[in-house]
Short mmCIF file of C-alpha atoms in Angstrom, two decimals:
data_model
loop_
_atom_site.label_atom_id
_atom_site.label_comp_id
_atom_site.label_asym_id
_atom_site.label_seq_id
_atom_site.Cartn_x
_atom_site.Cartn_y
_atom_site.Cartn_z
CA UNK G 4 49.16 -219.92 11.13
CA UNK G 5 51.62 -222.11 9.23
CA UNK G 6 53.56 -222.07 5.99
CA UNK G 7 52.51 -222.22 2.34
CA UNK G 8 50.59 -225.50 2.42
CA UNK G 9 47.59 -224.75 0.21
CA UNK G 10 47.39 -226.27 -3.27
CA UNK G 11 46.74 -223.96 -6.23
CA UNK G 12 46.71 -225.97 -9.47
CA UNK G 13 46.13 -222.79 -11.49
CA UNK G 14 49.69 -221.71 -10.68
CA UNK G 15 50.95 -224.47 -12.96
CA UNK G 16 49.34 -222.64 -15.90
CA UNK G 17 51.41 -219.51 -15.37
CA UNK G 18 54.35 -219.33 -17.72
CA UNK G 19 55.92 -216.59 -15.65
CA UNK G 20 59.18 -216.65 -17.55
CA UNK G 21 57.36 -215.45 -20.68
CA UNK G 22 55.80 -212.52 -18.88
CA UNK G 23 57.34 -209.29 -17.64
CA UNK G 24 57.66 -209.03 -13.87
CA UNK G 25 57.49 -205.82 -11.89
CA UNK G 26 59.14 -205.06 -8.57
CA UNK G 27 56.87 -203.45 -5.97
CA UNK G 28 58.34 -201.78 -2.87
CA UNK G 29 56.90 -200.48 0.38
CA UNK G 30 58.25 -199.73 3.84
CA UNK G 31 57.29 -199.50 7.48
CA UNK G 32 58.78 -197.63 10.42
CA UNK G 33 60.30 -194.81 8.39
CA UNK G 34 61.63 -191.94 10.49
CA UNK G 35 64.18 -190.59 8.00
CA UNK G 36 67.46 -189.69 9.64
CA UNK G 37 65.83 -189.74 13.09
CA UNK G 38 67.29 -193.01 14.34
CA UNK G 39 66.38 -192.51 18.01
CA UNK G 40 62.59 -192.69 17.76
CA UNK G 41 61.73 -194.98 20.72
CA UNK G 42 58.36 -196.05 19.32
CA UNK G 43 59.77 -197.17 15.98
CA UNK G 44 63.07 -198.98 16.63
CA UNK G 45 63.06 -200.77 13.27
CA UNK G 46 62.81 -199.76 9.64
CA UNK G 47 61.56 -202.48 7.32
CA UNK G 48 61.46 -202.61 3.54
CA UNK G 49 59.78 -205.32 1.48
CA UNK G 50 59.83 -205.94 -2.24
CA UNK G 51 57.47 -208.19 -4.18
CA UNK G 52 58.21 -209.48 -7.69
CA UNK G 53 55.12 -210.53 -9.65
CA UNK G 54 53.87 -210.76 -13.21
CA UNK G 55 50.38 -209.63 -14.21
CA UNK G 56 49.29 -213.29 -14.49
CA UNK G 57 50.53 -214.04 -10.98
CA UNK G 58 48.72 -211.00 -9.62
CA UNK G 59 45.48 -212.14 -11.25
CA UNK G 60 45.83 -215.64 -9.80
CA UNK G 61 46.56 -214.36 -6.32
CA UNK G 62 43.71 -211.84 -6.34
CA UNK G 63 41.31 -214.64 -7.26
CA UNK G 64 42.70 -217.03 -4.66
CA UNK G 65 42.47 -214.66 -1.69
CA UNK G 66 39.14 -213.10 -2.70
CA UNK G 67 40.56 -209.63 -3.19
CA UNK G 68 37.56 -208.29 -5.14
CA UNK G 69 35.18 -209.55 -2.46
CA UNK G 70 37.39 -207.95 0.21
CA UNK G 71 36.66 -204.69 -1.56
CA UNK G 72 39.29 -202.40 -0.06
CA UNK G 73 43.00 -201.68 0.02
CA UNK G 74 45.24 -204.08 1.91
CA UNK G 75 46.87 -202.37 4.88
CA UNK G 76 48.42 -204.51 7.60
CA UNK G 77 47.90 -201.85 10.28
CA UNK G 78 44.15 -201.81 9.74
CA UNK G 79 43.89 -205.59 9.35
CA UNK G 80 45.81 -207.30 12.16
CA UNK G 81 43.61 -205.90 14.94
CA UNK G 82 40.39 -207.61 13.83
CA UNK G 83 39.35 -211.17 13.05
CA UNK G 84 38.36 -210.57 9.40
CA UNK G 85 41.64 -208.81 8.71
CA UNK G 86 43.70 -211.61 10.25
CA UNK G 87 41.79 -214.15 8.18
CA UNK G 88 42.68 -212.24 5.03
CA UNK G 89 46.30 -211.94 6.12
CA UNK G 90 46.46 -215.69 6.61
CA UNK G 91 45.24 -216.23 3.04
CA UNK G 92 47.96 -213.89 1.79
CA UNK G 93 50.84 -215.24 3.84
CA UNK G 94 50.02 -218.90 3.15
CA UNK G 95 49.62 -218.43 -0.60
CA UNK G 96 52.37 -220.29 -2.54
CA UNK G 97 53.45 -217.13 -4.33
CA UNK G 98 54.48 -215.63 -1.01
CA UNK G 99 57.90 -217.28 -1.04
CA UNK G 100 61.49 -216.13 -1.45
CA UNK G 101 61.19 -216.28 -5.24
CA UNK G 102 58.60 -213.51 -5.05
CA UNK G 103 59.10 -211.69 -1.75
CA UNK G 104 62.25 -210.13 -0.30
CA UNK G 105 61.88 -208.64 3.20
CA UNK G 106 64.64 -206.57 4.81
CA UNK G 107 65.12 -204.55 7.97
CA UNK G 108 67.40 -202.19 9.85
CA UNK G 109 67.91 -201.96 13.61
CA UNK G 110 67.99 -198.18 14.01
CA UNK G 111 69.94 -198.14 17.25
CA UNK G 112 72.66 -200.35 15.81
CA UNK G 113 72.74 -198.06 12.76
CA UNK G 114 73.80 -195.16 14.98
CA UNK G 115 77.00 -196.98 15.92
CA UNK G 116 77.51 -198.29 12.39
CA UNK G 117 77.27 -194.70 11.18
CA UNK G 118 79.70 -193.46 13.83
CA UNK G 119 82.16 -195.96 12.39
CA UNK G 120 81.35 -195.42 8.71
CA UNK G 121 81.05 -191.66 8.78
CA UNK G 122 83.63 -190.63 11.37
CA UNK G 123 86.17 -193.34 12.08
CA UNK G 124 86.33 -194.65 8.49
CA UNK G 125 86.85 -191.13 7.12
CA UNK G 126 89.76 -190.59 9.49
CA UNK G 127 91.44 -193.88 8.62
CA UNK G 128 90.80 -193.42 4.89
CA UNK G 129 92.70 -190.13 5.06
CA UNK G 130 95.48 -191.88 6.92
CA UNK G 131 95.76 -194.62 4.29
CA UNK G 132 93.95 -197.41 6.14
CA UNK G 133 91.00 -199.34 4.66
CA UNK G 134 88.68 -199.98 7.59
CA UNK G 135 86.44 -202.26 5.50
CA UNK G 136 89.16 -204.74 4.68
CA UNK G 137 89.17 -207.57 7.19
CA UNK G 138 85.77 -206.46 8.51
CA UNK G 139 87.37 -203.96 10.90
CA UNK G 140 84.34 -201.67 10.44
CA UNK G 141 81.94 -204.44 11.49
CA UNK G 142 84.01 -205.36 14.53
CA UNK G 143 84.11 -201.73 15.68
CA UNK G 144 80.39 -201.14 15.11
CA UNK G 145 79.36 -204.33 16.90
CA UNK G 146 81.65 -203.72 19.86
CA UNK G 147 80.52 -200.11 20.28
CA UNK G 148 76.87 -201.17 20.06
CA UNK G 149 77.10 -203.97 22.62
CA UNK G 150 79.21 -201.96 25.07
CA UNK G 151 76.65 -199.15 24.84
CA UNK G 152 73.79 -201.58 25.29
CA UNK G 153 75.31 -202.94 28.51
CA UNK G 154 76.48 -199.61 29.95
CA UNK G 155 74.62 -198.80 33.22
CA UNK G 156 74.50 -195.04 32.58
CA UNK G 157 71.53 -195.17 30.21
CA UNK G 158 71.03 -191.40 30.21
CA UNK G 159 74.56 -190.72 29.06
CA UNK G 160 74.32 -193.39 26.35
CA UNK G 161 71.03 -191.91 25.16
CA UNK G 162 72.66 -188.49 25.07
CA UNK G 163 75.57 -189.62 22.92
CA UNK G 164 73.18 -191.35 20.50
CA UNK G 165 70.91 -188.33 20.35
CA UNK G 166 73.80 -185.89 19.90
CA UNK G 167 75.22 -187.93 17.04
CA UNK G 168 71.90 -187.98 15.21
CA UNK G 169 71.45 -184.25 15.78
CA UNK G 170 74.96 -183.54 14.50
CA UNK G 171 74.32 -185.48 11.29
CA UNK G 172 70.87 -184.00 10.72
CA UNK G 173 71.86 -180.43 11.61
CA UNK G 174 75.63 -179.99 11.20
CA UNK G 175 76.73 -176.87 13.08
CA UNK G 176 79.48 -175.79 15.46
CA UNK G 177 77.23 -176.34 18.49
CA UNK G 178 75.91 -179.76 17.48
CA UNK G 179 79.41 -180.99 16.62
CA UNK G 180 80.81 -179.72 19.93
CA UNK G 181 77.95 -181.33 21.88
CA UNK G 182 78.64 -184.73 20.34
CA UNK G 183 82.38 -184.73 20.98
CA UNK G 184 81.91 -183.39 24.53
CA UNK G 185 79.51 -186.23 25.25
CA UNK G 186 82.00 -188.77 23.93
CA UNK G 187 84.60 -187.35 26.35
CA UNK G 188 82.11 -187.58 29.23
CA UNK G 189 81.41 -191.21 28.40
CA UNK G 190 85.13 -192.03 28.21
CA UNK G 191 85.76 -190.79 31.76
CA UNK G 192 82.51 -192.06 33.25
CA UNK G 193 83.15 -194.34 36.23
CA UNK G 194 81.03 -197.11 34.70
CA UNK G 195 82.83 -197.16 31.37
CA UNK G 196 84.78 -200.36 30.89
CA UNK G 197 88.45 -200.03 29.88
CA UNK G 198 87.80 -201.83 26.61
CA UNK G 199 84.88 -199.53 25.85
CA UNK G 200 87.01 -196.51 26.70
CA UNK G 201 89.68 -197.78 24.29
CA UNK G 202 87.11 -198.06 21.49
CA UNK G 203 85.71 -194.61 22.25
CA UNK G 204 89.21 -193.18 21.96
CA UNK G 205 88.91 -193.78 18.20
CA UNK G 206 86.30 -190.99 17.97
CA UNK G 207 87.99 -187.75 19.22
CA UNK G 208 90.71 -187.74 16.49
CA UNK G 209 87.95 -187.80 13.84
CA UNK G 210 87.08 -184.15 14.52
CA UNK G 211 89.96 -183.20 12.23
CA UNK G 212 87.95 -184.64 9.31
CA UNK G 213 84.43 -183.74 10.46
CA UNK G 214 83.61 -181.45 7.52
CA UNK G 215 84.46 -184.20 5.06
CA UNK G 216 82.62 -186.84 7.08
CA UNK G 217 79.38 -184.87 7.31
CA UNK G 218 79.49 -183.86 3.64
CA UNK G 219 79.00 -187.51 2.65
CA UNK G 220 76.01 -188.25 4.89
CA UNK G 221 73.70 -189.02 1.98
CA UNK G 222 75.47 -192.37 1.62
CA UNK G 223 74.58 -193.42 5.15
CA UNK G 224 71.92 -191.92 7.31
CA UNK G 225 68.64 -192.58 5.46
CA UNK G 226 68.07 -196.32 5.69
CA UNK G 227 65.90 -196.42 2.58
CA UNK G 228 68.94 -196.12 0.29
CA UNK G 229 71.07 -199.04 1.60
CA UNK G 230 68.14 -201.45 1.98
CA UNK G 231 66.68 -200.58 -1.42
CA UNK G 232 70.07 -200.88 -3.08
CA UNK G 233 70.74 -204.24 -1.40
CA UNK G 234 67.30 -205.50 -2.48
CA UNK G 235 67.86 -204.47 -6.09
CA UNK G 236 71.24 -206.19 -6.09
CA UNK G 237 69.67 -209.37 -4.72
CA UNK G 238 66.93 -209.40 -7.36
CA UNK G 239 69.51 -208.78 -10.09
CA UNK G 240 71.53 -211.79 -8.88
CA UNK G 241 68.38 -213.93 -9.07
CA UNK G 242 67.03 -212.78 -12.42
CA UNK G 243 69.85 -211.07 -14.31
CA UNK G 244 67.24 -208.52 -15.40
CA UNK G 245 67.18 -204.78 -14.66
CA UNK G 246 63.52 -204.70 -13.76
CA UNK G 247 61.19 -201.74 -13.40
CA UNK G 248 60.15 -200.65 -9.92
CA UNK G 249 56.98 -199.14 -8.50
CA UNK G 250 57.13 -197.33 -5.16
CA UNK G 251 54.34 -196.16 -2.96
CA UNK G 252 54.26 -192.36 -3.24
CA UNK G 253 55.36 -191.93 0.38
CA UNK G 254 58.08 -189.81 1.92
CA UNK G 255 61.05 -192.21 1.85
CA UNK G 256 60.79 -192.95 -1.86
CA UNK G 257 59.82 -189.43 -2.83
CA UNK G 258 62.80 -188.07 -0.89
CA UNK G 259 65.30 -190.53 -2.35
CA UNK G 260 64.05 -191.14 -5.90
CA UNK G 261 66.39 -188.62 -7.54
CA UNK G 262 69.44 -189.98 -5.72
CA UNK G 263 68.52 -193.60 -6.54
CA UNK G 264 68.11 -192.65 -10.20
CA UNK G 265 71.55 -191.03 -10.14
CA UNK G 266 73.01 -194.34 -8.89
CA UNK G 267 71.26 -196.08 -11.78
CA UNK G 268 72.46 -193.50 -14.31
CA UNK G 269 76.13 -193.37 -13.29
CA UNK G 270 78.31 -192.75 -16.35
CA UNK G 271 80.60 -195.73 -15.73
CA UNK G 272 80.83 -199.27 -17.14
CA UNK G 273 79.06 -201.94 -15.09
CA UNK G 274 81.50 -202.64 -12.26
CA UNK G 275 81.47 -205.28 -9.51
CA UNK G 276 82.48 -203.91 -6.12
CA UNK G 277 82.51 -205.14 -2.56
CA UNK G 278 83.52 -208.13 -0.47
CA UNK G 279 82.81 -211.86 -0.76
CA UNK G 280 79.16 -212.86 -1.03
CA UNK G 281 78.17 -209.22 -0.59
CA UNK G 282 79.61 -208.12 -3.92
CA UNK G 283 77.32 -206.06 -6.09
CA UNK G 284 77.37 -203.96 -9.23
CA UNK G 285 77.13 -200.32 -10.20
CA UNK G 286 75.49 -198.54 -11.89
CA UNK G 287 72.51 -199.70 -9.82
CA UNK G 288 70.97 -202.53 -11.91
CA UNK G 289 67.38 -201.33 -12.09
CA UNK G 290 65.03 -200.08 -14.81
CA UNK G 291 62.46 -197.32 -14.49
CA UNK G 292 61.45 -196.22 -11.01
CA UNK G 293 58.02 -194.66 -10.65
CA UNK G 294 55.91 -193.35 -7.77
CA UNK G 295 52.27 -194.50 -7.75
CA UNK G 296 49.28 -194.52 -5.44
CA UNK G 297 49.14 -197.77 -3.49
CA UNK G 298 45.38 -198.16 -3.84
CA UNK G 299 45.91 -198.66 -7.58
CA UNK G 300 48.63 -201.30 -7.25
CA UNK G 301 47.97 -204.70 -5.70
CA UNK G 302 51.71 -205.47 -5.67
CA UNK G 303 52.45 -202.47 -3.49
CA UNK G 304 49.68 -203.47 -1.12
CA UNK G 305 51.34 -206.88 -0.76
CA UNK G 306 54.67 -205.16 -0.11
CA UNK G 307 52.96 -203.04 2.56
CA UNK G 308 51.55 -206.13 4.23
CA UNK G 309 54.96 -207.85 4.26
CA UNK G 310 56.97 -204.81 5.43
CA UNK G 311 54.47 -203.90 8.15
CA UNK G 312 54.14 -207.49 9.35
CA UNK G 313 57.92 -207.77 9.67
CA UNK G 314 58.01 -204.52 11.65
CA UNK G 315 55.20 -205.85 13.83
CA UNK G 316 57.24 -209.02 14.46
CA UNK G 317 60.46 -207.20 15.31
CA UNK G 318 59.06 -204.50 17.60
CA UNK G 319 58.74 -205.63 21.25
CA UNK G 320 55.19 -205.54 22.56
CA UNK G 321 53.31 -206.48 25.71
CA UNK G 322 49.71 -206.00 24.59
CA UNK G 323 47.01 -208.48 23.61
CA UNK G 324 48.56 -209.00 20.18
CA UNK G 325 51.67 -210.78 21.45
CA UNK G 326 50.06 -214.10 20.56
CA UNK G 327 49.46 -212.97 16.99
CA UNK G 328 52.99 -211.60 16.84
CA UNK G 329 54.31 -215.06 17.77
CA UNK G 330 52.13 -216.67 15.10
CA UNK G 331 53.59 -214.40 12.44
CA UNK G 332 57.13 -215.21 13.62
CA UNK G 333 56.51 -218.84 12.66
CA UNK G 334 55.85 -217.99 9.01
CA UNK G 335 58.56 -219.27 6.69
CA UNK G 336 58.88 -215.96 4.85
CA UNK G 337 60.00 -214.22 8.06
CA UNK G 338 62.27 -216.97 9.38
CA UNK G 339 65.55 -215.89 7.83
CA UNK G 340 65.92 -212.27 6.77
CA UNK G 341 69.23 -212.19 4.91
CA UNK G 342 69.09 -208.49 4.02
CA UNK G 343 69.51 -206.50 7.20
CA UNK G 344 71.51 -203.79 8.92
CA UNK G 345 71.85 -205.25 12.39
CA UNK G 346 74.44 -206.65 14.80
CA UNK G 347 76.48 -209.37 13.08
CA UNK G 348 76.97 -212.92 14.28
CA UNK G 349 80.49 -214.08 15.14
CA UNK G 350 80.38 -216.52 12.23
CA UNK G 351 79.51 -213.74 9.78
CA UNK G 352 82.31 -211.51 11.04
CA UNK G 353 84.84 -214.33 10.89
CA UNK G 354 83.81 -215.06 7.31
CA UNK G 355 84.02 -211.39 6.36
CA UNK G 356 87.48 -211.09 7.91
CA UNK G 357 88.79 -213.53 5.30
CA UNK G 358 87.26 -211.74 2.31
CA UNK G 359 89.01 -209.25 0.10
CA UNK G 360 87.75 -206.80 -2.49
CA UNK G 361 89.28 -205.64 -5.74
CA UNK G 362 87.19 -202.48 -5.43
CA UNK G 363 85.90 -201.06 -2.16
CA UNK G 364 82.23 -200.01 -2.66
CA UNK G 365 82.34 -196.80 -0.66
CA UNK G 366 85.59 -195.71 -2.27
CA UNK G 367 84.07 -196.46 -5.68
CA UNK G 368 81.01 -194.30 -4.94
CA UNK G 369 83.10 -191.47 -3.54
CA UNK G 370 85.48 -191.57 -6.51
CA UNK G 371 82.51 -191.29 -8.87
CA UNK G 372 80.58 -188.73 -6.87
CA UNK G 373 80.47 -186.41 -9.89
CA UNK G 374 78.64 -189.17 -11.77
CA UNK G 375 76.08 -189.50 -8.97
CA UNK G 376 75.12 -185.93 -8.09
#
């Protein structure tokens, strides 16, 4: 399977700029705030931007009517006919970065990013230090993640990750105590490196601010919100249009629709916030957001195929489909996923360290919390 090499002269007849495009979203690997699910280590979200004319052209080109059923990657990749159809989809010229925006989150990394963002950042914010300036938050999250990954006491690491998730999902005296006790155990463990111990020492003082930290968890723990928001911001940069969105009527979008609408409807002037190339605007630059049944929307079916294929690519496997997994990895559309919540490269961190922000995004959202709720 290779890139978009087929020729489709009919595409030249589409005056897409005179037609209204719709954004279609779907996800794969959703486990809500359960970030320790071993069978689903990644959450992926894909958005597809198409006009009605482009949808008609693509349906004709891939033989959608003849296919006669809904497109679902999970029911297609395991059989020859399904893989043939997937090849038609993925090699179609419309399946490029002008029309498709895949994104993903590494759930295990997100645990450590959330420890930093929810606990350590809250502490430093109260002490007058901006942890996001100079990318200090990224450095902390990456170091904690890699030290944990390399630590030989896997059971203890799993316990600290599980206790953190439990504390966030079910805040209570017992769950909070369990998490902080486990952090102390890890600090004094014989296999804990001195540098790791030093980083872990940033966590115990955060208990002073735990009520405040856990009260803001809606900004962090469900990965649908940050990936959707980042996708909308990216489309807005490309088009300058606050476009309407259709979601599949599944749990992540149903659960978050009201909150996402509140970000869109914030009673503030359009404001640019953030750092460097990652700057974005609030209120969330999006039009109407509606839940629909996927079998009625070809665009959502394409989003499903893209999100599920990306999850298939990212998730380690040892079965007979490894060969097909490797074929999908070679597709251009999955070569460079810019929107992600995952360990950062050294180059990215060094670049972020030099960037400054007039308005910190989290501080902006917290300061306007009354406009969001």
